[in-house]
mmCIF file of C-alpha atoms in Angstrom:
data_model
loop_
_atom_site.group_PDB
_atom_site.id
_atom_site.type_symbol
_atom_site.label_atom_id
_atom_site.label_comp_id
_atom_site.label_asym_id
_atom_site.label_seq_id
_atom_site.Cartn_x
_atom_site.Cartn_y
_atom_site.Cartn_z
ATOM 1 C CA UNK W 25 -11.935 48.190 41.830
ATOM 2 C CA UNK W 26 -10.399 47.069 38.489
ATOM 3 C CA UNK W 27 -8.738 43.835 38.699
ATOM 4 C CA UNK W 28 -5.526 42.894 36.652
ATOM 5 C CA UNK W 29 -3.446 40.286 35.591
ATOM 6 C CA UNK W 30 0.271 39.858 36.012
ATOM 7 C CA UNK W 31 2.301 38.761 33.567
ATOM 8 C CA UNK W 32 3.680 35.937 35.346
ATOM 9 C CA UNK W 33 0.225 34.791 36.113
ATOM 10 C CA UNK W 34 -0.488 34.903 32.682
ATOM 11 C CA UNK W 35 2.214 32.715 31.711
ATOM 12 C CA UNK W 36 1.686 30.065 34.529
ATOM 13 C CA UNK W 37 -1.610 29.459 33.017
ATOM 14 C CA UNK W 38 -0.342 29.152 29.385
ATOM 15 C CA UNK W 39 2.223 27.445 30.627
ATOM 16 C CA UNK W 40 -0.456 24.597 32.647
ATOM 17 C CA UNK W 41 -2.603 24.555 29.485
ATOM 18 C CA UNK W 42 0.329 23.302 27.527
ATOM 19 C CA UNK W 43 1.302 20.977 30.173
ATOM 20 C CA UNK W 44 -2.278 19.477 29.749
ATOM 21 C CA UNK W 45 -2.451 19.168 25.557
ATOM 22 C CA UNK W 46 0.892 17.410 26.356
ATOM 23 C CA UNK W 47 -1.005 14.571 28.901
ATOM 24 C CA UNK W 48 -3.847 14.788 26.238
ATOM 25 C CA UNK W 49 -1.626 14.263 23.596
ATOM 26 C CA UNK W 50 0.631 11.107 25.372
ATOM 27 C CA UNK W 51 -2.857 9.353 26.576
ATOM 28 C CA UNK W 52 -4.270 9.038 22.742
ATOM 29 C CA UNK W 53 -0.713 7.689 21.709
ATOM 30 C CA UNK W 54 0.036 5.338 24.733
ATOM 31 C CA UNK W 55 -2.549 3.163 23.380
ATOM 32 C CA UNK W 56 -1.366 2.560 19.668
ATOM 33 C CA UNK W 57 2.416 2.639 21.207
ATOM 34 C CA UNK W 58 1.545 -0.155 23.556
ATOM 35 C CA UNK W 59 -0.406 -2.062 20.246
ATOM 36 C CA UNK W 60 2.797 -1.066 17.978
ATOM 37 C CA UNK W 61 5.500 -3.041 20.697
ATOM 38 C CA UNK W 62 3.154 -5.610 20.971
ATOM 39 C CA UNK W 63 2.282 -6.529 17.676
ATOM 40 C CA UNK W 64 4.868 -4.989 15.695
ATOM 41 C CA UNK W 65 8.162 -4.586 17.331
ATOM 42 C CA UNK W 66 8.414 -7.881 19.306
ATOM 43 C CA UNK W 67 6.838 -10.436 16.921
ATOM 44 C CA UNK W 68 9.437 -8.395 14.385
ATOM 45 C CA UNK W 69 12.464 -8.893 16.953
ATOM 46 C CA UNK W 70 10.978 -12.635 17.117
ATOM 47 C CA UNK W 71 11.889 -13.082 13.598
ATOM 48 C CA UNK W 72 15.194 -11.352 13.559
ATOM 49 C CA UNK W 73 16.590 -13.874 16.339
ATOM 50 C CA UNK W 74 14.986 -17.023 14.561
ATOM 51 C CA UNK W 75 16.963 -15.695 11.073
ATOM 52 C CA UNK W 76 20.397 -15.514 12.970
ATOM 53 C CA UNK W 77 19.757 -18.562 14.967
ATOM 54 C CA UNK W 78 19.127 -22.285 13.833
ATOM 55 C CA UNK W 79 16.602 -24.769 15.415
ATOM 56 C CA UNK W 80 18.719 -25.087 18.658
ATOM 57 C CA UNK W 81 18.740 -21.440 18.969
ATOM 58 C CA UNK W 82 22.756 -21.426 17.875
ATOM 59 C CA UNK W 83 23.820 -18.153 16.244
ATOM 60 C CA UNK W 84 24.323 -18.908 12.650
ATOM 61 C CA UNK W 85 25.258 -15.662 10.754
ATOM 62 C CA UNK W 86 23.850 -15.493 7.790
ATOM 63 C CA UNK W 87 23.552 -19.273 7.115
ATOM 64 C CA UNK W 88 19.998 -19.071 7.045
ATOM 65 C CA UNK W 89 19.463 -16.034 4.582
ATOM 66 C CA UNK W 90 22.235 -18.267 2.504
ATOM 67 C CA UNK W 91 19.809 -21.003 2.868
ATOM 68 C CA UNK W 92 17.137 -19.470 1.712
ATOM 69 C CA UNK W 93 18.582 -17.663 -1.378
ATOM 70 C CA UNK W 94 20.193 -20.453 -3.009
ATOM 71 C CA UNK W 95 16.583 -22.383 -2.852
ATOM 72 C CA UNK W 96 15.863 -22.933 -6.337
ATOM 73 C CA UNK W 97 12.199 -21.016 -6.165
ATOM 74 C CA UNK W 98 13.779 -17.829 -4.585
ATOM 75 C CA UNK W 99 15.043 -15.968 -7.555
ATOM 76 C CA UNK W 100 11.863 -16.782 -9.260
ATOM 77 C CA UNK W 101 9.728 -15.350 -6.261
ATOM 78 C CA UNK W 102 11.838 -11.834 -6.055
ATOM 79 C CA UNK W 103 11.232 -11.587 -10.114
ATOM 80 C CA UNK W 104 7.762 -12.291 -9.343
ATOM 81 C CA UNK W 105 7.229 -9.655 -6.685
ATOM 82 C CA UNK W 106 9.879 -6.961 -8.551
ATOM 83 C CA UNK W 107 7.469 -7.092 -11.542
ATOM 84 C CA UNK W 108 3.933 -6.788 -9.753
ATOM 85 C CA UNK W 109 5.421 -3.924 -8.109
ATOM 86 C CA UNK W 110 6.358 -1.773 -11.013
ATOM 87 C CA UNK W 111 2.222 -2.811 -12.722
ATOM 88 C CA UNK W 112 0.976 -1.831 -8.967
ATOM 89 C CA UNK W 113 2.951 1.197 -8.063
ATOM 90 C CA UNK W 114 2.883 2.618 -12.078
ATOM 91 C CA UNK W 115 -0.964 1.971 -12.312
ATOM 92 C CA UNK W 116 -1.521 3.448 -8.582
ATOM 93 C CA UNK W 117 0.382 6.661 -9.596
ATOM 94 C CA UNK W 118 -1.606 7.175 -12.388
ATOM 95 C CA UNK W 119 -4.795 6.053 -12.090
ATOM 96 C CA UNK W 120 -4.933 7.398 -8.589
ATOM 97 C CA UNK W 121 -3.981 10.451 -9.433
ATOM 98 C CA UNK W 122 -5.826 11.070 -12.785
ATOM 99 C CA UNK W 123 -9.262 9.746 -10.995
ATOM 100 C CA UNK W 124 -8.933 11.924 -8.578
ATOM 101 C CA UNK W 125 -8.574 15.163 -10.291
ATOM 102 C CA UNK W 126 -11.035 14.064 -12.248
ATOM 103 C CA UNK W 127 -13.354 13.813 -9.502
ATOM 104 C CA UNK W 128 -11.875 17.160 -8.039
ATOM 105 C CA UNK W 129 -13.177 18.880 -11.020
ATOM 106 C CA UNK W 130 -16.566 17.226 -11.132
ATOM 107 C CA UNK W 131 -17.028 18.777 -7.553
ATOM 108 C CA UNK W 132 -20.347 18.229 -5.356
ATOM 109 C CA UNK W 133 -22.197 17.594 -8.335
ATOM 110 C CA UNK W 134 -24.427 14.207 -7.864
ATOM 111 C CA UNK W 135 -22.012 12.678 -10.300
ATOM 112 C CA UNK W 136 -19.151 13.599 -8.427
ATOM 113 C CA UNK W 137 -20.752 12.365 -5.170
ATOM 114 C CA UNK W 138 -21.663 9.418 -6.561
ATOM 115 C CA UNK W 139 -18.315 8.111 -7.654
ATOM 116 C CA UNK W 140 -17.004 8.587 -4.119
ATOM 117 C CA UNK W 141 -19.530 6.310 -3.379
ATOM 118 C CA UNK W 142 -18.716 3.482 -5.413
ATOM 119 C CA UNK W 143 -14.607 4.132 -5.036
ATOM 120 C CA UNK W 144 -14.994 2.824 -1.428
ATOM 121 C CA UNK W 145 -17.910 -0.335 -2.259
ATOM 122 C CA UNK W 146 -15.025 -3.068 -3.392
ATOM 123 C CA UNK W 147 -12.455 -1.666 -0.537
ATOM 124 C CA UNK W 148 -15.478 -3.217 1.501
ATOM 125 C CA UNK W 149 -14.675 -6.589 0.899
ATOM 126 C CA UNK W 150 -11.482 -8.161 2.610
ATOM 127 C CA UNK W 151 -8.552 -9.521 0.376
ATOM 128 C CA UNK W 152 -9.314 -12.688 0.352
ATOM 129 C CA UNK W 153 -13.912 -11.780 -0.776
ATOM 130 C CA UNK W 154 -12.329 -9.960 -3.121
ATOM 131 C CA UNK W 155 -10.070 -12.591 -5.011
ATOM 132 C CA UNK W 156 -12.689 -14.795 -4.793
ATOM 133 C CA UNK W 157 -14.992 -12.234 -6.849
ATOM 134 C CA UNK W 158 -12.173 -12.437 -9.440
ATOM 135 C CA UNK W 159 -11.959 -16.250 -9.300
ATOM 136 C CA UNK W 160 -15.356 -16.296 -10.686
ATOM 137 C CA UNK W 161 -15.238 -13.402 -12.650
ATOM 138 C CA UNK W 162 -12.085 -14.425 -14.578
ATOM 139 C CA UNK W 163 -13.896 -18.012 -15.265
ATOM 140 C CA UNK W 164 -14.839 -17.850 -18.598
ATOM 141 C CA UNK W 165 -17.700 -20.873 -17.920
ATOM 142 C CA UNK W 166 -19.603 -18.730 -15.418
ATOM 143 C CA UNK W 167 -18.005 -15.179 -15.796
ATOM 144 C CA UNK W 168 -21.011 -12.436 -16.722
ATOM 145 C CA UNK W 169 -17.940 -10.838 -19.019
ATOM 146 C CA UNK W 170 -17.228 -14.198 -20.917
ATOM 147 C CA UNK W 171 -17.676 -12.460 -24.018
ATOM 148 C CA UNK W 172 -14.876 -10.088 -23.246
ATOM 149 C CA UNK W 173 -12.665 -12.678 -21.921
ATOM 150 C CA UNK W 174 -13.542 -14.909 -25.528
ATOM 151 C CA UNK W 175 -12.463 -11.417 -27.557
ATOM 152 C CA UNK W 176 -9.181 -11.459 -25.981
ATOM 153 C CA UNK W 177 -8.523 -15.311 -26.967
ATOM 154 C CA UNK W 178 -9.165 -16.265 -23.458
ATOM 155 C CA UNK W 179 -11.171 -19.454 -23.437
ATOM 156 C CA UNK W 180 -10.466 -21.570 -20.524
ATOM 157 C CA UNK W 181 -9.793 -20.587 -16.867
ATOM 158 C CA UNK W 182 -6.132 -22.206 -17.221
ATOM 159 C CA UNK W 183 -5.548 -19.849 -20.255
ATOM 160 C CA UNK W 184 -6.451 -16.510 -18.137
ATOM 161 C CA UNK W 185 -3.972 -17.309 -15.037
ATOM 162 C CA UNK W 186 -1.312 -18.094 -17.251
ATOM 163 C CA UNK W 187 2.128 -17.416 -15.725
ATOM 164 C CA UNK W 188 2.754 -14.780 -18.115
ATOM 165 C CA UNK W 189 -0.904 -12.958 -17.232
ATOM 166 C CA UNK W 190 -0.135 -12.978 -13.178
ATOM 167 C CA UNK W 191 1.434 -9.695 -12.712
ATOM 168 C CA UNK W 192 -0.986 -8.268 -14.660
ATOM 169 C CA UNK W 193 -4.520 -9.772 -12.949
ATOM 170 C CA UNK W 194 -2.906 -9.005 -9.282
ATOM 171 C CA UNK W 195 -2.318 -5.609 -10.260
ATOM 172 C CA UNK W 196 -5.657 -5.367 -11.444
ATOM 173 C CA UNK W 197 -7.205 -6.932 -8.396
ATOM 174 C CA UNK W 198 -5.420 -5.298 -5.925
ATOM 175 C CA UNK W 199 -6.452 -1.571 -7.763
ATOM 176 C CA UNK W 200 -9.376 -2.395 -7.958
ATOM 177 C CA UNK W 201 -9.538 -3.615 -4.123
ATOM 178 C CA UNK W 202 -7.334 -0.622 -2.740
ATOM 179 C CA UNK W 203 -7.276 2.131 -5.240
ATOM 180 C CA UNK W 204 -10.343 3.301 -4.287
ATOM 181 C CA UNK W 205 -9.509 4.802 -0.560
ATOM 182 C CA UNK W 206 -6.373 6.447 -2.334
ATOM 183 C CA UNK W 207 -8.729 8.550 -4.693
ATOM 184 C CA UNK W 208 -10.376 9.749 -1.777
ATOM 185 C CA UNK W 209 -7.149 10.709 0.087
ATOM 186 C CA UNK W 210 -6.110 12.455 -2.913
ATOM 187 C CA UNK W 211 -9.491 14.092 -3.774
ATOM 188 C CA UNK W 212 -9.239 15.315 0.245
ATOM 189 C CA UNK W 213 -5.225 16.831 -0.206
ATOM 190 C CA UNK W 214 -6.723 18.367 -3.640
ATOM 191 C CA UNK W 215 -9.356 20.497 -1.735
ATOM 192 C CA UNK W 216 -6.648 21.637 1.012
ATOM 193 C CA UNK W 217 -5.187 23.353 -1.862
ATOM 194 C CA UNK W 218 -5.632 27.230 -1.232
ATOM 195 C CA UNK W 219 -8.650 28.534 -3.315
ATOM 196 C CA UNK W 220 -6.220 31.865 -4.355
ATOM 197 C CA UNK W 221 -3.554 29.721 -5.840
ATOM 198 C CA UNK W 222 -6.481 27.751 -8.184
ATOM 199 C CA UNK W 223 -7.869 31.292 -8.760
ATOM 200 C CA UNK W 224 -4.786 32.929 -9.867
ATOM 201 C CA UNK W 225 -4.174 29.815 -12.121
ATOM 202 C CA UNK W 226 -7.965 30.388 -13.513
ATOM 203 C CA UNK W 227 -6.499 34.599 -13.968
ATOM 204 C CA UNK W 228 -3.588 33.453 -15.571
ATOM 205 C CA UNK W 229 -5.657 31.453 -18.379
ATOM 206 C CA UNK W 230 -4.012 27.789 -17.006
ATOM 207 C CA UNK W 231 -6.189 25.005 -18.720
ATOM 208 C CA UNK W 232 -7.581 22.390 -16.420
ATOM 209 C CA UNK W 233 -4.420 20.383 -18.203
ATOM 210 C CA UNK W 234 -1.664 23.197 -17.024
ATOM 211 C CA UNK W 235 -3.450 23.684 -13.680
ATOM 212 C CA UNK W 236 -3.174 19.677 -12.651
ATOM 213 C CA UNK W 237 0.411 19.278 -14.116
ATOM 214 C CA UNK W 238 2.312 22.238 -12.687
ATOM 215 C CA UNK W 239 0.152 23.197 -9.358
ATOM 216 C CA UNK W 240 -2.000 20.583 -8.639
ATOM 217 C CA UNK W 241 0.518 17.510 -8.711
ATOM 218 C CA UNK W 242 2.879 19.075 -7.420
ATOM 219 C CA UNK W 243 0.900 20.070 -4.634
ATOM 220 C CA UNK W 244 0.287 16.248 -4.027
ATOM 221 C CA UNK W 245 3.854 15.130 -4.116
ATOM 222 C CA UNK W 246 3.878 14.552 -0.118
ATOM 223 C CA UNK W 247 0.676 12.802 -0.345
ATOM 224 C CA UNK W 248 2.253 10.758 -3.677
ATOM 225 C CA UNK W 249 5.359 9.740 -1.861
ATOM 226 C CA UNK W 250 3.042 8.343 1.514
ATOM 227 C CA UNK W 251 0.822 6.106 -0.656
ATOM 228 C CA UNK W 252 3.680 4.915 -3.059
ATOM 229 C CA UNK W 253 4.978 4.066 0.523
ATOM 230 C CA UNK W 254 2.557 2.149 1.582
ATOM 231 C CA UNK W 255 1.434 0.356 -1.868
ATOM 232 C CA UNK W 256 5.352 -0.858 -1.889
ATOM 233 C CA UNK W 257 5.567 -2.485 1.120
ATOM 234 C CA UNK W 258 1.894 -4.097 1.056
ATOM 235 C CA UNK W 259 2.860 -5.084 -2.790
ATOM 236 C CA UNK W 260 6.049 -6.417 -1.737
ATOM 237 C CA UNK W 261 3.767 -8.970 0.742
ATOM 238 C CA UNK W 262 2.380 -10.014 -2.017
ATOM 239 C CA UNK W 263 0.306 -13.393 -0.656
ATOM 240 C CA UNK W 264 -3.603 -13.835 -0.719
ATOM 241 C CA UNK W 265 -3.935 -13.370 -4.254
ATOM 242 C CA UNK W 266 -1.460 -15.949 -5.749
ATOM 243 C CA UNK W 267 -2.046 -18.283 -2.635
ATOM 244 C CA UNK W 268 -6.081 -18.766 -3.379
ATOM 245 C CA UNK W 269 -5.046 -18.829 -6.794
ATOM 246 C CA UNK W 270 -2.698 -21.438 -6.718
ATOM 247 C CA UNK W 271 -5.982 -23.857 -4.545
ATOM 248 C CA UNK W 272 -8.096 -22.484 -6.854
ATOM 249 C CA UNK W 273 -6.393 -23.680 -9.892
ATOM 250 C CA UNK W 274 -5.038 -27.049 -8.635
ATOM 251 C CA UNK W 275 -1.200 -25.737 -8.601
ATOM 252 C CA UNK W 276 -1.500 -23.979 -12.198
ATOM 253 C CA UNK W 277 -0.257 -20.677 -10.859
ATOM 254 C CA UNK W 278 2.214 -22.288 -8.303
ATOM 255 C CA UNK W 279 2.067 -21.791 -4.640
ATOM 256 C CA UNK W 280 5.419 -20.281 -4.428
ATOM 257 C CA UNK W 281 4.638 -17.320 -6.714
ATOM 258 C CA UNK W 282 5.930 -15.026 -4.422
ATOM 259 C CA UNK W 283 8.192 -14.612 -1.466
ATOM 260 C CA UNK W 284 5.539 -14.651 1.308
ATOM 261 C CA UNK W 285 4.622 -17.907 0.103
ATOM 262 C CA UNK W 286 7.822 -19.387 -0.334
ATOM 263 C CA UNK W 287 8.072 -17.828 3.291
ATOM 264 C CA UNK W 288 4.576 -19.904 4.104
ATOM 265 C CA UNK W 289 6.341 -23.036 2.276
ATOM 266 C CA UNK W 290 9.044 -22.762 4.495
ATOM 267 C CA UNK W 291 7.526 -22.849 7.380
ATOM 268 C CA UNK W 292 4.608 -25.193 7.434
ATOM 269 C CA UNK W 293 5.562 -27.244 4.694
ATOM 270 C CA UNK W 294 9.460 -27.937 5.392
ATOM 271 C CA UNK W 295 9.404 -26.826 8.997
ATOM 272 C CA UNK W 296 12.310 -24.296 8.372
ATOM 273 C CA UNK W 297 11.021 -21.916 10.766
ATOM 274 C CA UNK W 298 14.174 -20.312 10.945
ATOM 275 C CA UNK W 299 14.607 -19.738 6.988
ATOM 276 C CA UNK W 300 11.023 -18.512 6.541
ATOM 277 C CA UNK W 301 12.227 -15.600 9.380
ATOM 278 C CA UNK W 302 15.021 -14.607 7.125
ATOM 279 C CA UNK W 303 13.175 -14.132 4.386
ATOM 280 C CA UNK W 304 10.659 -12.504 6.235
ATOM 281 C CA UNK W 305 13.433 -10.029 7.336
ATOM 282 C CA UNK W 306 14.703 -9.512 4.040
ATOM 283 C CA UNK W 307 11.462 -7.944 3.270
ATOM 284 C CA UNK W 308 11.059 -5.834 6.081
ATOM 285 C CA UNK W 309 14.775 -4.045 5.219
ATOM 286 C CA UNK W 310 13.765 -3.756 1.694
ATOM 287 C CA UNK W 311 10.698 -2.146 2.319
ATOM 288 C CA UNK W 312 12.494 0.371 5.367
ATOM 289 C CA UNK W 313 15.027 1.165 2.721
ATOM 290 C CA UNK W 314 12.857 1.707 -0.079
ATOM 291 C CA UNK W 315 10.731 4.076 2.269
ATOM 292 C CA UNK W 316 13.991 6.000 3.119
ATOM 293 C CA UNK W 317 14.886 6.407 -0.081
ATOM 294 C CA UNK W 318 11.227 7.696 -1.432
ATOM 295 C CA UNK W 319 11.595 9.956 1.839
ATOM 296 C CA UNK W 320 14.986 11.512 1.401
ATOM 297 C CA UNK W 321 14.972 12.129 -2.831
ATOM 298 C CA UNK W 322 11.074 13.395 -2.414
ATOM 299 C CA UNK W 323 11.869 15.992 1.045
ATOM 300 C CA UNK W 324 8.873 14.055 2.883
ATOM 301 C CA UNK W 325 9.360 16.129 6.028
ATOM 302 C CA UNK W 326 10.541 19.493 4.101
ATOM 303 C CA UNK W 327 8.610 22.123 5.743
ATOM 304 C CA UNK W 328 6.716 23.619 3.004
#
């Protein structure tokens, strides 16, 4: 007897094997939701009714964001942060990007699996190791690049963290703490590239120049937009960096450098719990609206 299967049977069955990626799907996200509210959408409600409210828990307006602007140090700390941000996003783009093509074309050869290697070794050590590393390296009584540091008319540790050279070291310590998992990302969206578009590229006589600059970069433009992202709103938290500075150099650097500080200030040093939340806020919209803007002129979510 030859058995068949109905049609409606058939679709019943897809039907329960949807209903069951669906469950699959909701169980692996329940747990990061749950972690999100907790840690990320209450503490950030927290601070939204502490910047509207004063100490009594009055509603205040905007007295507090007032407050906090016309402090003499704020103006300073938004310069501060604007101009680390275009060194940390400008060198990212670049340097990300022209690494990792650069190890795209170098392939599985040992070289090539070699630098992958060593792009993740200093993303090993946590933000504070790291500046710590620099500390020492940018000492030029105990740095092992003195030399270098005498060649550039650096002679003195006071000399190197000069307000003027700040934007400059914190871009290069933060590259060379964070750049390195970016290269990979990119170096793993440069292989999803199909093989027949790089072929007909290779047909068409494209140099490796022509090839990177009109398929492969444009290829990564998604991928650009999510890191540039993500660097803006970790670069506009700008803390560890200037903060273990500022100990390690006896106040040379300034411990209100940048705005999280001045937010830290705030808090634990003039008890203005309520001011440090505004400016905390006033970070958190910048960085939603600078994502929304990088999403809607880029077509993030364009289908392809």
């Amino acid at each position: 007897m030859t058995l068949t299967h109905s049609p409606a049977g058939s679709a019943t069955r897809r039907r329960r094997g949807t209903a069951r990626q669906s469950r699959a799907g909701m169980a692996f996200v329940a747990a990061y939701v749950v972690l999100l509210v907790a840690f990320g959408v209450l503490p950030t409600g927290y601070a939204v009714y502490f910047a509207f409210t004063d100490a009594g828990g009055k509603v205040t307006g905007f007295a507090n964001f007032v407050t906090a602007a016309q402090d003499f140090r704020f103006l300073d700390a938004v310069s501060h942060v604007a101009v680390y941000l275009l060194f940390w996003l400008l060198s990212l783009v670049v340097f990300v990007v022209a690494l990792a093509l650069l190890l795209h074309r170098l392939g599985a050869s040992p070289v090539g699996k070699a630098l992958r290697f060593l792009y993740y070794i200093p993303g090993a050590l946590a933000g504070a190791a790291s500046v710590l590393v620099w500390l020492f390296m940018l000492d030029p009584t105990v740095s092992p690049v003195s030399s270098l540091l005498g060649a550039l008319g650096f002679d003195t540790f006071g000399e190197v963290i000069a307000p003027g050279n700040l934007p400059l070291l914190f871009t290069v310590i933060a590259f060379w703490t964070g750049a390195g998992g970016w290269i990979v990302v990119m170096y793993g969206a440069l292989n999803n590239i199909p093989t027949d578009v790089m072929e007909a590229a290779r047909i068409d006589g494209s140099n490796a120049w022509q090839t990177a600059w009109h398929i492969q970069i444009p290829m990564l433009r998604k991928w650009i937009v999510y890191m540039v992202i993500l660097a803006f709103a970790g670069g506009a938290q700008l803390f560890v960096e200037p903060q273990l500075l500022s100990l390690a150099s006896v106040g040379v650097a300034g411990r209100d450098y940048s705005l999280n500080q001045l937010t830290y200030d705030f808090a634990f040093q003039m008890n203005n719990i309520n001011g440090a939340a505004a400016v905390s806020v006033e970070l958190l919209v910048v960085s939603v609206s600078a994502a929304a803007v990088f999403v809607a002129r880029s077509g993030f979510f364009d289908a392809e």
